[in-house]
Every structure is written in C-alpha cells, then in structure tokens.
PDB file of C-alpha atoms in Angstrom:
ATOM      1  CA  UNK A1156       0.000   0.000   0.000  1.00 68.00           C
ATOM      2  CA  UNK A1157       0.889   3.194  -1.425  1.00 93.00           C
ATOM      3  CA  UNK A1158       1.798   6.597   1.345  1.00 93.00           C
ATOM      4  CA  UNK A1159      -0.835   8.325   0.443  1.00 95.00           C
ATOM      5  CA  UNK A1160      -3.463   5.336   0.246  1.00 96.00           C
ATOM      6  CA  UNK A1161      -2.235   4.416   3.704  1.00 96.00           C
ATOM      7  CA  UNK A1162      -2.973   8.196   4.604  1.00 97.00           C
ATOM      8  CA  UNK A1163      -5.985   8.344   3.339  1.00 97.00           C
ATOM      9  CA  UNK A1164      -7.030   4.824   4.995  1.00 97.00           C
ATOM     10  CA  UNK A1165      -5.893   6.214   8.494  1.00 97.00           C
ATOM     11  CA  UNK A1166      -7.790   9.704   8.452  1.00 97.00           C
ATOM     12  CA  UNK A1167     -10.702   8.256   6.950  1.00 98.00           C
ATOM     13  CA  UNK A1168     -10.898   5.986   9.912  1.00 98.00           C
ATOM     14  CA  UNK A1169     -10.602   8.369  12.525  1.00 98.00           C
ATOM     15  CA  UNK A1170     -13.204  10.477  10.753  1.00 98.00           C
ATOM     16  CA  UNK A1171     -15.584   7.333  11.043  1.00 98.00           C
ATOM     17  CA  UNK A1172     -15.084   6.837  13.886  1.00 98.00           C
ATOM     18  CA  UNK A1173     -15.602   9.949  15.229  1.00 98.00           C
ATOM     19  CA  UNK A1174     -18.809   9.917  13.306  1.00 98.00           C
ATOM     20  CA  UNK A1175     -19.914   6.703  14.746  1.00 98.00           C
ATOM     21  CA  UNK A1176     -19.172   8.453  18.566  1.00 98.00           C
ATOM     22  CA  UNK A1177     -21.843  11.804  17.485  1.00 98.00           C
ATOM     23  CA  UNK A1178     -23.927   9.061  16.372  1.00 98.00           C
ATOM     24  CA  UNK A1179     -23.769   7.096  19.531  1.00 98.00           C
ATOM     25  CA  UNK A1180     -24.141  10.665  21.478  1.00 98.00           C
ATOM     26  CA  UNK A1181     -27.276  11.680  19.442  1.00 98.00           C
ATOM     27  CA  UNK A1182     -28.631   8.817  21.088  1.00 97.00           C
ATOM     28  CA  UNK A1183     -28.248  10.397  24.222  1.00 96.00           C
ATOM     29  CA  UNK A1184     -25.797   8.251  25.639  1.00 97.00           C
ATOM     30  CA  UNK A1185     -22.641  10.303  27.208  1.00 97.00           C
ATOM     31  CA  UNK A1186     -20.002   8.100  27.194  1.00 96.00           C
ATOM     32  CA  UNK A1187     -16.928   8.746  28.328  1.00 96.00           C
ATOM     33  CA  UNK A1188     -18.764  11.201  30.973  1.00 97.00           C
ATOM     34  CA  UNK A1189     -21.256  10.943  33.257  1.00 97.00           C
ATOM     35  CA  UNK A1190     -23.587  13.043  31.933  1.00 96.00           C
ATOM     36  CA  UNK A1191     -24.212  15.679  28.503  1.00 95.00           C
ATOM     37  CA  UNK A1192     -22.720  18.688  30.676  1.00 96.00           C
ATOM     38  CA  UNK A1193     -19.196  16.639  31.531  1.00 97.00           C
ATOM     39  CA  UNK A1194     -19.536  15.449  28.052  1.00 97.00           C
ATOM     40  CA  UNK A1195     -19.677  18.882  26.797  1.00 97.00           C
ATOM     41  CA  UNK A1196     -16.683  19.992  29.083  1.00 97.00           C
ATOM     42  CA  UNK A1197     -14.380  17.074  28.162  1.00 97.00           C
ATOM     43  CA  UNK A1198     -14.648  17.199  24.581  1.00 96.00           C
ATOM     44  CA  UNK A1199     -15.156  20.918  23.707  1.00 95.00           C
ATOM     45  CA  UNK A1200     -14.111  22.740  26.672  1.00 96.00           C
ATOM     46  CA  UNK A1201     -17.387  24.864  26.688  1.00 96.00           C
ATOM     47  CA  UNK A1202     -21.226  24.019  27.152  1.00 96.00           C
ATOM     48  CA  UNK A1203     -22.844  22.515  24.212  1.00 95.00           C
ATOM     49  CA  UNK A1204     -25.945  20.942  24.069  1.00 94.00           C
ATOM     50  CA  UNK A1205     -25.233  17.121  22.896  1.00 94.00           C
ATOM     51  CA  UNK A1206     -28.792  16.875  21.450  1.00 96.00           C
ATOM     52  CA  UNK A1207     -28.886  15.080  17.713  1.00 97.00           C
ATOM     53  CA  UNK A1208     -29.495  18.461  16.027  1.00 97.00           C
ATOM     54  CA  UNK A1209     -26.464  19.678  16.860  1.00 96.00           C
ATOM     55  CA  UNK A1210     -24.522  16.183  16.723  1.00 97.00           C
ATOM     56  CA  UNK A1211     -26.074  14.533  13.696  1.00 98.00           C
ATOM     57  CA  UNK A1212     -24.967  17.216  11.023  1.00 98.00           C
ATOM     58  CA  UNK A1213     -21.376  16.869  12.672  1.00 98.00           C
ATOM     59  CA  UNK A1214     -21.839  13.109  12.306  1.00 98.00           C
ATOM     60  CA  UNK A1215     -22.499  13.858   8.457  1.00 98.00           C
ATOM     61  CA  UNK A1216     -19.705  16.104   8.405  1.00 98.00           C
ATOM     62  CA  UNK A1217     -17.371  13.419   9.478  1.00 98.00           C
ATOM     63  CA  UNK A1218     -18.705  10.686   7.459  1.00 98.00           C
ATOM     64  CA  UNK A1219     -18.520  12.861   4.017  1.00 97.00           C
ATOM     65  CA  UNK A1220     -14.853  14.120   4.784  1.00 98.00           C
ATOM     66  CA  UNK A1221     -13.704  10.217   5.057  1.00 98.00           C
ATOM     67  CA  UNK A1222     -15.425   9.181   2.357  1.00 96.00           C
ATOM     68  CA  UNK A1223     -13.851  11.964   0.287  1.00 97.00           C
ATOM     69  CA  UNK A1224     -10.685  11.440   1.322  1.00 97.00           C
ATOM     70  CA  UNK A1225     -11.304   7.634   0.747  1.00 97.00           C
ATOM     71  CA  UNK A1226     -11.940   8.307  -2.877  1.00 96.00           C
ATOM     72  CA  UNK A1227      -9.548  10.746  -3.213  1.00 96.00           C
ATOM     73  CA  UNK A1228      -6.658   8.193  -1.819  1.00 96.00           C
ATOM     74  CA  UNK A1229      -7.968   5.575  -3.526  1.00 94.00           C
ATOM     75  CA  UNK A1230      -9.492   3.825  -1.028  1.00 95.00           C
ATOM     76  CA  UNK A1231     -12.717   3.730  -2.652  1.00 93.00           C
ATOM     77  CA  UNK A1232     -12.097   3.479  -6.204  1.00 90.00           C
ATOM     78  CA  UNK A1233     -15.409   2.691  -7.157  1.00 89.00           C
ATOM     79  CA  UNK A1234     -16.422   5.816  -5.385  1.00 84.00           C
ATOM     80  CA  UNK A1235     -13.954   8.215  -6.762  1.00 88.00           C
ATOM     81  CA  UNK A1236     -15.392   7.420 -10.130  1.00 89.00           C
ATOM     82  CA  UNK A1237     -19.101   8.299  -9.295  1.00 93.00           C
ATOM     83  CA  UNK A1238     -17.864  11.655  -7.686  1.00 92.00           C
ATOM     84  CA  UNK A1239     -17.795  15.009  -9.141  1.00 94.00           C
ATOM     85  CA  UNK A1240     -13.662  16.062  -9.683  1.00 93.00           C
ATOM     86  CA  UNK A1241     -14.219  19.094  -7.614  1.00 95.00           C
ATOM     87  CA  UNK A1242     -15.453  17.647  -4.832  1.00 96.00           C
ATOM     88  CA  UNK A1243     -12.326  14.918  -5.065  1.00 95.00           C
ATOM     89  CA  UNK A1244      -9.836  17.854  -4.996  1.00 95.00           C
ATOM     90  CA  UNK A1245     -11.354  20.543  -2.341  1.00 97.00           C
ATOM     91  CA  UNK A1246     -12.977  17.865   0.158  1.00 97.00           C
ATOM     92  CA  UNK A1247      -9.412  16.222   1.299  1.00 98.00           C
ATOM     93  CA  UNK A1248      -8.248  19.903   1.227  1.00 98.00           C
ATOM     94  CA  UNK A1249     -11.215  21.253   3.387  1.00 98.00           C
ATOM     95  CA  UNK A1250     -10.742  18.438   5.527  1.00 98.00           C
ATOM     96  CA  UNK A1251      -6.495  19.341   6.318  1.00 98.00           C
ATOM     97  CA  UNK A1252      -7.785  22.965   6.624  1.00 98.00           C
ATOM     98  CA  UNK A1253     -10.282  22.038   9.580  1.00 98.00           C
ATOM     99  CA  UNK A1254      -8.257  19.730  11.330  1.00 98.00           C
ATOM    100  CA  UNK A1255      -5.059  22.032  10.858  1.00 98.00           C
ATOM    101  CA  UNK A1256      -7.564  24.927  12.298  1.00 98.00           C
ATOM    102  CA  UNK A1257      -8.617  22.694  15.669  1.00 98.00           C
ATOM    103  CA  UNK A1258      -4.832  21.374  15.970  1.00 98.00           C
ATOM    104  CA  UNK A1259      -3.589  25.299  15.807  1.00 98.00           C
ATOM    105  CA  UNK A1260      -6.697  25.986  18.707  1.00 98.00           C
ATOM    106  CA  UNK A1261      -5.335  23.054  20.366  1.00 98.00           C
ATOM    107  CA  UNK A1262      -2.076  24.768  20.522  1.00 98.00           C
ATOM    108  CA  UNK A1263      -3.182  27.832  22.217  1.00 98.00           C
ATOM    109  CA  UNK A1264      -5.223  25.743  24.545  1.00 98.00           C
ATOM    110  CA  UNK A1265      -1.851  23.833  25.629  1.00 97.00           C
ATOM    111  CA  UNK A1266      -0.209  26.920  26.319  1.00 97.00           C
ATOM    112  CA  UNK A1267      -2.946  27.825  29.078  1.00 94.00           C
ATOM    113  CA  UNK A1268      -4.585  30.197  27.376  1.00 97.00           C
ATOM    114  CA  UNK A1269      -8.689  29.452  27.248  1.00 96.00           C
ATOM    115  CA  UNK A1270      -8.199  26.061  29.343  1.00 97.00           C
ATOM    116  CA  UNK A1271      -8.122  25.580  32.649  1.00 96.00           C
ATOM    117  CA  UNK A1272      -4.552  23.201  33.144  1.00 97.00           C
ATOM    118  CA  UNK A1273      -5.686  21.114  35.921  1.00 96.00           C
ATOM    119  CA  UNK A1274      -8.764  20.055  33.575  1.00 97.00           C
ATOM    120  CA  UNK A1275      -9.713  16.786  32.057  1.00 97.00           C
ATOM    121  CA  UNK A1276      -9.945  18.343  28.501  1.00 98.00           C
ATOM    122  CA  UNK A1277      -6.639  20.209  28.969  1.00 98.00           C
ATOM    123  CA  UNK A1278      -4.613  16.660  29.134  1.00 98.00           C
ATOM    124  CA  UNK A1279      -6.731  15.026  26.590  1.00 98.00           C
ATOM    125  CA  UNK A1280      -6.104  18.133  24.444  1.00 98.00           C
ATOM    126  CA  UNK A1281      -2.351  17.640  25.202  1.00 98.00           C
ATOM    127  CA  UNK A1282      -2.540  14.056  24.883  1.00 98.00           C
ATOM    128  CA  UNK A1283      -5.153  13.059  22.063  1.00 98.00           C
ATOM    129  CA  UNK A1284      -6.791  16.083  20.667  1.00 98.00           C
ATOM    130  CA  UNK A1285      -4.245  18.239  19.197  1.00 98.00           C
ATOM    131  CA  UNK A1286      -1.778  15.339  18.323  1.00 98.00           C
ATOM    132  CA  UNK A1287      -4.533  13.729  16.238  1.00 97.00           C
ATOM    133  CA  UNK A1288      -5.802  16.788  14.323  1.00 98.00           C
ATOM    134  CA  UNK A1289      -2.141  18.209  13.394  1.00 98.00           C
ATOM    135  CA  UNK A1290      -1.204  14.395  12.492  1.00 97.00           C
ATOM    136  CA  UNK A1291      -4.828  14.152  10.180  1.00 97.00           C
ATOM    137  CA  UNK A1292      -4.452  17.289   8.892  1.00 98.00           C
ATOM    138  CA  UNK A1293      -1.182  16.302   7.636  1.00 97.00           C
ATOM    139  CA  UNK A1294      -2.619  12.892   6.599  1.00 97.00           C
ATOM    140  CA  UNK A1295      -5.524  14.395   4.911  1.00 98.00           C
ATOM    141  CA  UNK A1296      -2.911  17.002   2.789  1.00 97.00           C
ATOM    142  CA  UNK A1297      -0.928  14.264   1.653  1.00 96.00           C
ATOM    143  CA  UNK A1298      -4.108  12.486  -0.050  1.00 97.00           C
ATOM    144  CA  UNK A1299      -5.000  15.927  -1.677  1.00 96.00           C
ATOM    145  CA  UNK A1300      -2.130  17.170  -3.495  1.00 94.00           C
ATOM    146  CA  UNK A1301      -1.590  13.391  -5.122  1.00 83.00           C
ATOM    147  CA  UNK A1302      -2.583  13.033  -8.698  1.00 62.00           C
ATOM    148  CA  UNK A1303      -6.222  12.705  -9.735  1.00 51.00           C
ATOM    149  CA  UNK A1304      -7.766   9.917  -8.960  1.00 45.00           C
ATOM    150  CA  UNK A1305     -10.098  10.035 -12.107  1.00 44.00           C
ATOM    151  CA  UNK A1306      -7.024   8.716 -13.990  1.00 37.00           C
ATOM    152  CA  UNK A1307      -5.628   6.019 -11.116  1.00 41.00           C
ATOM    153  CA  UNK A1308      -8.798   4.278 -10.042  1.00 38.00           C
TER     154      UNK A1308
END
C-alpha cells in the first residue's frame, strides 16, 4: 500500500469513527462522561448541548470528509469514479484545513490560554486532541495534493 493510500485509509478511519461516537451521542448516551454537561466539558471545553441536532450534522460532516478522502486516496475506487472532480480535490483539502484549524486551537489551549490546566480536557487536548488533528491534517494534505484519482482508479 501506497503513502498516500495508507494516509488516506488512516484519516478516513478516525473520521468514522468519530462519526460513529456523534452518532452514539445523538442517542443520548454520554459516554466517556457521566452526563451531557461533563460530556460537553471534556470534549469541547465549553457548554454545548449534545442533542442530535447539533450532533447529527457533525456526524455527516465526518462521514462525508472520510469518504472523500477515501476516494480521493484511492481507497474507494469505485467511489472516486461516481464523484464530481471538484469535490475529489477541495474535500481532502477542506478536511487538512479544519483539522489544521482545531490542531492550531489546540495549541493555544496547551499553552494555558482558554483552558483551565488542571482540567480533564486540557490533558486530553495535550494528549489526544491536538496530536490527532495536526497528524490528520497532515494525513488528509498528503491524499489531496496526489494526482487525480479520475485517472488512477
């Protein structure tokens, strides 16, 4: 397997996956926490309502950026081929750009600044968070600047 199929493999599975958790949360479940407020603390840092209007478009979200990165790193050839070219070019772009964007705000957060540093969401930003945003974004640029995949798959 090919660098950038492996890429595109990897950040389309944490993209799933993610989207499978909002899924599981629109059900009103609020696992890892105890309840939606801790849930809302640990994961964003501020107080969101985990309700499935707000997590089922996210869920969407997710599951169309890892599908177009799929395609787009030939994951899903079959796919690729039944998808318009512009959206195989600018989704695995608009996908580095907003995980680049939450690993840079994960950044400021680790230097103190907008998170408390005695917090739960403070070491999984450290620890999990930011690490796995500025590693996908770099994933998810590596599957858009490769060739088309019109002419590979």
């Amino acid at each position: 397997m090919n660098r950038r199929r492996t890429a595109a493999l990897a950040i389309a599975t944490v993209l799933a996956a993610d989207g499978l958790l909002h899924v599981y949360w629109a059900t009103g479940r609020t696992w890892p926490a105890p309840d939606t407020a801790a849930l809302s603390q640990l994961v964003l840092n501020a107080d969101v309502p985990f309700t499935p209007r707000v997590v089922l478009p996210l869920a969407a979200l997710l599951f169309s950026g890892a599908a177009l990165v799929a395609a787009r790193g030939g994951v899903l050839p079959a796919t690729a081929r039944r998808l318009p070219a512009l959206a195989l070019r600018w989704g695995p772009r608009a996908v580095a750009g907003g995980l680049l964007a939450r690993g840079l705000a994960g950044l400021v957060w680790a230097a103190g600044i907008g998170a408390e540093t005695d917090s739960a969401f403070y070491r999984l930003n450290l620890a999990v968070y930011t690490p796995l945003c500025l590693a996908g974004a770099a994933a998810a640029w590596t599957v858009a600047r490769g060739a088309g995949q019109r002419a590979s798959c």
